[in-house]
Amino acid sequence: MSEIITDIVDSPLQHLAIIMDGNGRWAKQRKLPRLAGHQQGAEAVTRIVDECVKRKIRYLSLFAFSSENWGRPQSEVDALMGLLLQFLVSQQQQMVAKGIRLQVIGDRLRLSESVQLALADAEKKTVAGNTMTLILALSYGGRDEIMRAAKQMAQRAIAGELDINQLNNEKFATFLDTSEFPDPDLLIRTSGEVRISNFLLWQTAYSELYFTDVLWPDFGAVELGNAIDVYMCRQRRFGLTNEQLEE
Ligand code: IPE
Ligand code: IPE
Ligand code: MG
C-alpha cells in the first residue's frame, strides 16, 4: 500500500475532475426511484474523497449539479438539494478533521438561500484545510462560467480598471470561478456517456479524458485506481512532439 502511495506522490496527478453520472440508471436497474440512485451516489462521493486523500491528490473537482439540471422535474431538483444539505451536515466535521477544504464553483445565486448559507458556512469552517481541496460544481455550467467572467471583465474595462490590450489567457482565467486552482490533469466520466456536458470547458483544454461504463454509485477505489493507471501511461504533449518531450 505505502508503495502505491509513494508512486502517486511522485505522480503529476495534482487535480482530478469527475463527471459523476449514472445515478438514475443505477436506480432503474434495481427498479428503485431515482432518489435511491442519488443517495448511493452520495455514498460514492465520500468513498472517492477518502481515496483521493489517501492518494495525496491535491484537488478533486466533482460535477454535482449542472446549470442544465435545473430543468429536471422539480421533485428531483428538491431531492438533490436535500441530499446536498444532508451531505454538508454529515460531512463537515469529517472534512475539518481530514484537512479537506471545500470550495464551490457555479452560479450560486440560483441556489436557494438555505443552500447558499450552508455552502458558505461549510466553506468557512473548512477554510484551513490543506490536505485536499474539494471543489463542488453546483449550478455549474462551463459556458455560464465563461459568460459571467466575460461580463465581469467588460465591466472592469468600462470602469477603466482594465486595459483590454493587456488581456491574455492567464488574465482571463483569473475571472473564472476556478481562478485559485490549477487545471485538471485528468477528467473521468462514469456511466458510458462520452461527452463533457458543459463541465470545465476552459479548464479541460489539455486534460486527459477517461470514460468508463461503470455507473457512479458503483465507482470505487478499484475503478479509480484503473483510471489513474491509464492516466500514468499517457504522454501529455501540449502540442509538442514526442522527441521534444523526451529531450
Ligand atoms: C448524475 O446521475 C447525477 C446528476 C446529474 C445530478 P444522473 O441523474 O444523470 O443519472 P442518469 O444519467 O439518469 O443515469
Ligand atoms: C452531467 O450529467 C451533470 C452532472 C453529472 C452533474 P447529466 O446526466 O446531466 O448529463 P447529460 O444530460 O447526460 O449530458
Ligand atoms: Mg446523467
Short mmCIF file of C-alpha atoms and ligand atoms in Angstrom, two decimals:
data_model
loop_
_atom_site.label_atom_id
_atom_site.label_comp_id
_atom_site.label_asym_id
_atom_site.label_seq_id
_atom_site.Cartn_x
_atom_site.Cartn_y
_atom_site.Cartn_z
CA MET A 1 0.00 0.00 0.00
CA SER A 2 2.66 2.53 1.02
CA GLU A 3 4.48 1.78 -2.22
CA ILE A 4 1.38 2.72 -4.18
CA ILE A 5 1.03 5.95 -2.21
CA THR A 6 4.69 6.85 -2.80
CA ASP A 7 4.20 6.33 -6.53
CA ILE A 8 1.26 8.67 -6.57
CA VAL A 9 3.05 11.31 -4.51
CA ASP A 10 5.63 11.46 -7.27
CA SER A 11 2.96 11.48 -9.96
CA PRO A 12 1.91 14.55 -11.85
CA LEU A 13 -1.76 13.97 -10.99
CA GLN A 14 -2.48 17.05 -8.99
CA HIS A 15 -6.06 17.77 -9.97
CA LEU A 16 -8.69 15.13 -10.70
CA ALA A 17 -12.11 16.11 -12.05
CA ILE A 18 -15.09 13.75 -12.23
CA ILE A 19 -18.43 13.92 -14.03
CA MET A 20 -20.42 11.70 -11.68
CA ASP A 21 -23.04 10.23 -13.98
CA GLY A 22 -25.38 7.24 -13.93
CA ASN A 23 -27.27 7.52 -10.63
CA GLY A 24 -30.65 7.35 -12.36
CA ARG A 25 -29.74 4.27 -14.40
CA TRP A 26 -28.29 2.58 -11.32
CA ALA A 27 -31.67 3.00 -9.60
CA LYS A 28 -33.65 2.00 -12.68
CA GLN A 29 -31.71 -1.27 -12.99
CA ARG A 30 -32.88 -2.08 -9.46
CA LYS A 31 -36.44 -0.82 -10.02
CA LEU A 32 -35.84 1.85 -7.39
CA PRO A 33 -36.76 5.55 -7.51
CA ARG A 34 -34.07 7.85 -8.96
CA LEU A 35 -33.52 9.31 -5.49
CA ALA A 36 -32.15 5.95 -4.33
CA GLY A 37 -29.52 6.27 -7.04
CA HIS A 38 -28.61 9.76 -5.90
CA GLN A 39 -28.34 8.54 -2.29
CA GLN A 40 -25.98 5.79 -3.38
CA GLY A 41 -24.14 8.39 -5.44
CA ALA A 42 -23.56 10.45 -2.29
CA GLU A 43 -22.00 7.37 -0.66
CA ALA A 44 -19.69 7.06 -3.65
CA VAL A 45 -18.65 10.69 -3.13
CA THR A 46 -17.46 10.02 0.42
CA ARG A 47 -15.63 6.89 -0.74
CA ILE A 48 -13.82 8.70 -3.53
CA VAL A 49 -12.99 11.74 -1.41
CA ASP A 50 -11.26 9.44 1.11
CA GLU A 51 -9.47 7.57 -1.64
CA CYS A 52 -8.19 10.79 -3.18
CA VAL A 53 -6.92 11.99 0.20
CA LYS A 54 -5.12 8.65 0.57
CA ARG A 55 -3.58 9.09 -2.85
CA LYS A 56 -2.46 12.61 -1.99
CA ILE A 57 -4.42 14.23 -4.80
CA ARG A 58 -4.42 17.97 -4.08
CA TYR A 59 -7.60 18.99 -5.91
CA LEU A 60 -10.75 16.97 -6.56
CA SER A 61 -13.50 18.59 -8.65
CA LEU A 62 -16.90 16.90 -8.64
CA PHE A 63 -19.70 17.81 -11.04
CA ALA A 64 -22.70 17.51 -8.75
CA PHE A 65 -25.40 19.64 -10.40
CA SER A 66 -25.25 21.36 -13.77
CA SER A 67 -26.86 24.58 -14.95
CA GLU A 68 -28.93 22.34 -17.23
CA ASN A 69 -30.01 20.06 -14.36
CA TRP A 70 -32.32 22.89 -13.21
CA GLY A 71 -34.59 21.67 -16.00
CA ARG A 72 -35.22 18.30 -14.29
CA PRO A 73 -38.56 17.63 -12.55
CA GLN A 74 -38.87 19.92 -9.51
CA SER A 75 -39.20 16.90 -7.21
CA GLU A 76 -35.79 15.59 -8.34
CA VAL A 77 -34.18 19.04 -8.03
CA ASP A 78 -35.57 19.34 -4.49
CA ALA A 79 -34.37 15.86 -3.58
CA LEU A 80 -30.87 16.62 -4.88
CA MET A 81 -30.71 19.86 -2.89
CA GLY A 82 -31.92 17.98 0.20
CA LEU A 83 -29.17 15.42 -0.28
CA LEU A 84 -26.62 18.17 -0.66
CA LEU A 85 -27.68 19.74 2.65
CA GLN A 86 -27.56 16.34 4.30
CA PHE A 87 -24.09 15.75 2.87
CA LEU A 88 -22.84 19.09 4.21
CA VAL A 89 -24.23 18.44 7.68
CA SER A 90 -22.95 14.88 7.92
CA GLN A 91 -19.53 15.50 6.36
CA GLN A 92 -18.50 18.89 7.70
CA GLN A 93 -16.75 17.68 10.84
CA GLN A 94 -15.09 14.86 8.94
CA MET A 95 -13.82 17.31 6.34
CA VAL A 96 -12.32 19.53 9.02
CA ALA A 97 -10.72 16.51 10.72
CA LYS A 98 -9.25 15.29 7.44
CA GLY A 99 -7.99 18.71 6.39
CA ILE A 100 -10.30 18.95 3.40
CA ARG A 101 -11.12 22.44 2.19
CA LEU A 102 -14.48 22.78 0.46
CA GLN A 103 -14.88 25.26 -2.39
CA VAL A 104 -17.94 25.72 -4.55
CA ILE A 105 -17.97 26.76 -8.20
CA GLY A 106 -21.03 27.66 -10.25
CA ASP A 107 -23.82 30.21 -10.22
CA ARG A 108 -24.61 30.21 -6.51
CA LEU A 109 -27.22 32.90 -6.83
CA ARG A 110 -29.59 30.39 -8.44
CA LEU A 111 -29.40 28.16 -5.35
CA SER A 112 -31.92 28.63 -2.54
CA GLU A 113 -30.92 30.84 0.34
CA SER A 114 -30.66 27.91 2.75
CA VAL A 115 -28.33 26.04 0.39
CA GLN A 116 -26.24 29.18 -0.18
CA LEU A 117 -25.90 29.70 3.57
CA ALA A 118 -24.99 26.06 4.23
CA LEU A 119 -22.34 26.18 1.50
CA ALA A 120 -20.86 29.44 2.75
CA ASP A 121 -20.77 28.01 6.26
CA ALA A 122 -19.05 24.79 5.12
CA GLU A 123 -16.51 26.78 3.10
CA LYS A 124 -15.77 28.97 6.11
CA LYS A 125 -15.42 26.08 8.55
CA THR A 126 -13.09 24.13 6.25
CA VAL A 127 -11.01 27.11 5.11
CA ALA A 128 -7.89 25.97 6.97
CA GLY A 129 -7.87 22.53 5.34
CA ASN A 130 -4.65 21.97 3.44
CA THR A 131 -4.69 18.24 2.70
CA MET A 132 -7.00 18.43 -0.30
CA THR A 133 -9.35 20.97 -1.85
CA LEU A 134 -12.74 19.51 -2.73
CA ILE A 135 -14.31 21.61 -5.47
CA LEU A 136 -18.06 21.05 -5.77
CA ALA A 137 -19.57 22.21 -9.05
CA LEU A 138 -23.14 23.20 -8.26
CA SER A 139 -25.49 25.03 -10.57
CA TYR A 140 -22.40 24.96 -12.74
CA GLY A 141 -22.06 25.26 -16.50
CA GLY A 142 -18.82 25.94 -18.33
CA ARG A 143 -20.43 28.37 -20.77
CA ASP A 144 -22.22 30.14 -17.95
CA GLU A 145 -18.93 30.49 -16.05
CA ILE A 146 -17.14 31.90 -19.12
CA MET A 147 -20.02 34.28 -19.76
CA ARG A 148 -20.03 35.54 -16.16
CA ALA A 149 -16.25 36.03 -16.37
CA ALA A 150 -16.56 37.94 -19.65
CA LYS A 151 -19.23 40.22 -18.19
CA GLN A 152 -17.13 40.99 -15.12
CA MET A 153 -14.17 41.73 -17.31
CA ALA A 154 -16.19 44.02 -19.55
CA GLN A 155 -17.48 45.90 -16.50
CA ARG A 156 -13.92 46.39 -15.26
CA ALA A 157 -12.85 47.61 -18.68
CA ILE A 158 -15.75 50.07 -18.89
CA ALA A 159 -14.83 51.36 -15.43
CA GLY A 160 -11.32 51.98 -16.76
CA GLU A 161 -9.79 49.43 -14.36
CA LEU A 162 -8.65 47.00 -17.02
CA ASP A 163 -6.67 47.51 -20.20
CA ILE A 164 -8.08 45.22 -22.89
CA ASN A 165 -4.72 45.19 -24.69
CA GLN A 166 -3.13 43.57 -21.64
CA LEU A 167 -5.57 40.64 -21.67
CA ASN A 168 -4.29 37.13 -22.23
CA ASN A 169 -5.33 33.59 -21.31
CA GLU A 170 -3.82 33.80 -17.83
CA LYS A 171 -5.52 37.09 -17.07
CA PHE A 172 -8.86 35.82 -18.37
CA ALA A 173 -8.61 32.72 -16.14
CA THR A 174 -8.41 34.96 -13.07
CA PHE A 175 -12.06 35.89 -13.69
CA LEU A 176 -13.24 32.27 -13.69
CA ASP A 177 -14.69 30.52 -10.62
CA THR A 178 -11.62 28.28 -10.70
CA SER A 179 -9.08 31.12 -10.56
CA GLU A 180 -7.38 29.63 -7.50
CA PHE A 181 -6.99 26.11 -8.86
CA PRO A 182 -4.71 24.50 -11.43
CA ASP A 183 -6.38 22.96 -14.49
CA PRO A 184 -7.49 19.34 -14.12
CA ASP A 185 -4.88 16.79 -15.18
CA LEU A 186 -7.42 14.01 -15.56
CA LEU A 187 -11.16 14.11 -16.21
CA ILE A 188 -13.18 10.96 -15.54
CA ARG A 189 -16.76 10.43 -16.67
CA THR A 190 -18.73 7.45 -15.47
CA SER A 191 -21.81 5.70 -16.92
CA GLY A 192 -20.68 5.22 -20.53
CA GLU A 193 -21.63 8.67 -21.82
CA VAL A 194 -18.82 10.14 -23.90
CA ARG A 195 -19.32 13.89 -23.62
CA ILE A 196 -18.32 16.87 -21.50
CA SER A 197 -21.86 18.13 -20.79
CA ASN A 198 -20.68 21.70 -20.20
CA PHE A 199 -18.19 20.87 -17.43
CA LEU A 200 -14.98 22.94 -17.07
CA LEU A 201 -14.86 23.86 -20.75
CA TRP A 202 -11.99 26.31 -20.45
CA GLN A 203 -10.00 24.34 -17.86
CA THR A 204 -10.02 20.93 -19.60
CA ALA A 205 -8.33 22.20 -22.78
CA TYR A 206 -5.42 19.83 -22.10
CA SER A 207 -6.83 17.42 -19.54
CA GLU A 208 -6.55 13.71 -20.19
CA LEU A 209 -10.01 12.19 -20.61
CA TYR A 210 -11.09 8.80 -19.24
CA PHE A 211 -14.52 7.27 -19.80
CA THR A 212 -15.85 4.20 -18.04
CA ASP A 213 -19.14 2.31 -18.31
CA VAL A 214 -19.30 1.91 -14.53
CA LEU A 215 -22.24 3.83 -13.06
CA TRP A 216 -21.31 6.45 -10.47
CA PRO A 217 -22.84 4.63 -7.44
CA ASP A 218 -20.64 1.62 -8.29
CA PHE A 219 -17.47 3.68 -8.72
CA GLY A 220 -14.91 2.95 -6.00
CA ALA A 221 -11.23 2.59 -5.17
CA VAL A 222 -10.61 -0.12 -7.78
CA GLU A 223 -12.18 1.88 -10.62
CA LEU A 224 -10.31 5.00 -9.56
CA GLY A 225 -7.07 3.01 -9.50
CA ASN A 226 -7.75 1.77 -13.04
CA ALA A 227 -8.31 5.30 -14.29
CA ILE A 228 -5.13 6.55 -12.64
CA ASP A 229 -3.13 3.64 -14.07
CA VAL A 230 -4.32 4.56 -17.57
CA TYR A 231 -3.52 8.22 -16.93
CA MET A 232 0.02 7.37 -15.81
CA CYS A 233 0.67 5.67 -19.16
CA ARG A 234 -0.42 8.69 -21.19
CA GLN A 235 2.06 11.12 -22.67
CA ARG A 236 0.83 14.68 -22.32
CA ARG A 237 2.29 16.57 -25.23
CA PHE A 238 0.64 20.00 -25.03
CA GLY A 239 1.17 20.45 -28.75
CA LEU A 240 4.86 19.49 -28.73
CA THR A 241 6.45 16.47 -30.39
CA ASN A 242 7.33 13.25 -28.66
CA GLU A 243 11.03 13.93 -29.38
CA GLN A 244 10.92 17.36 -27.79
CA LEU A 245 9.41 15.88 -24.63
CA GLU A 246 11.96 13.10 -24.42
CA GLU A 247 14.86 15.53 -24.62
C1 IPE B 1 -25.82 12.03 -12.23
O1 IPE B 1 -26.69 10.99 -12.42
C2 IPE B 1 -26.27 12.97 -11.13
C3 IPE B 1 -26.77 14.26 -11.62
C4 IPE B 1 -26.75 14.68 -12.85
C5 IPE B 1 -27.31 15.15 -10.63
P1 IPE B 1 -27.97 11.13 -13.36
O2 IPE B 1 -29.11 11.55 -12.52
O3 IPE B 1 -27.69 11.97 -14.54
O4 IPE B 1 -28.15 9.62 -13.80
P2 IPE B 1 -28.61 9.09 -15.22
O5 IPE B 1 -27.73 9.72 -16.26
O6 IPE B 1 -30.04 9.49 -15.38
O7 IPE B 1 -28.42 7.61 -15.15
C1 IPE B 2 -23.83 15.85 -16.18
O1 IPE B 2 -24.70 14.78 -16.17
C2 IPE B 2 -24.04 16.68 -14.96
C3 IPE B 2 -23.64 16.05 -13.70
C4 IPE B 2 -23.03 14.90 -13.56
C5 IPE B 2 -23.91 16.82 -12.52
P1 IPE B 2 -26.08 14.82 -16.97
O2 IPE B 2 -26.71 13.48 -16.77
O3 IPE B 2 -26.86 15.99 -16.58
O4 IPE B 2 -25.59 15.00 -18.48
P2 IPE B 2 -26.30 14.69 -19.85
O5 IPE B 2 -27.64 15.32 -19.80
O6 IPE B 2 -26.41 13.20 -19.99
O7 IPE B 2 -25.39 15.26 -20.90
MG MG B 3 -26.96 11.60 -16.39
#
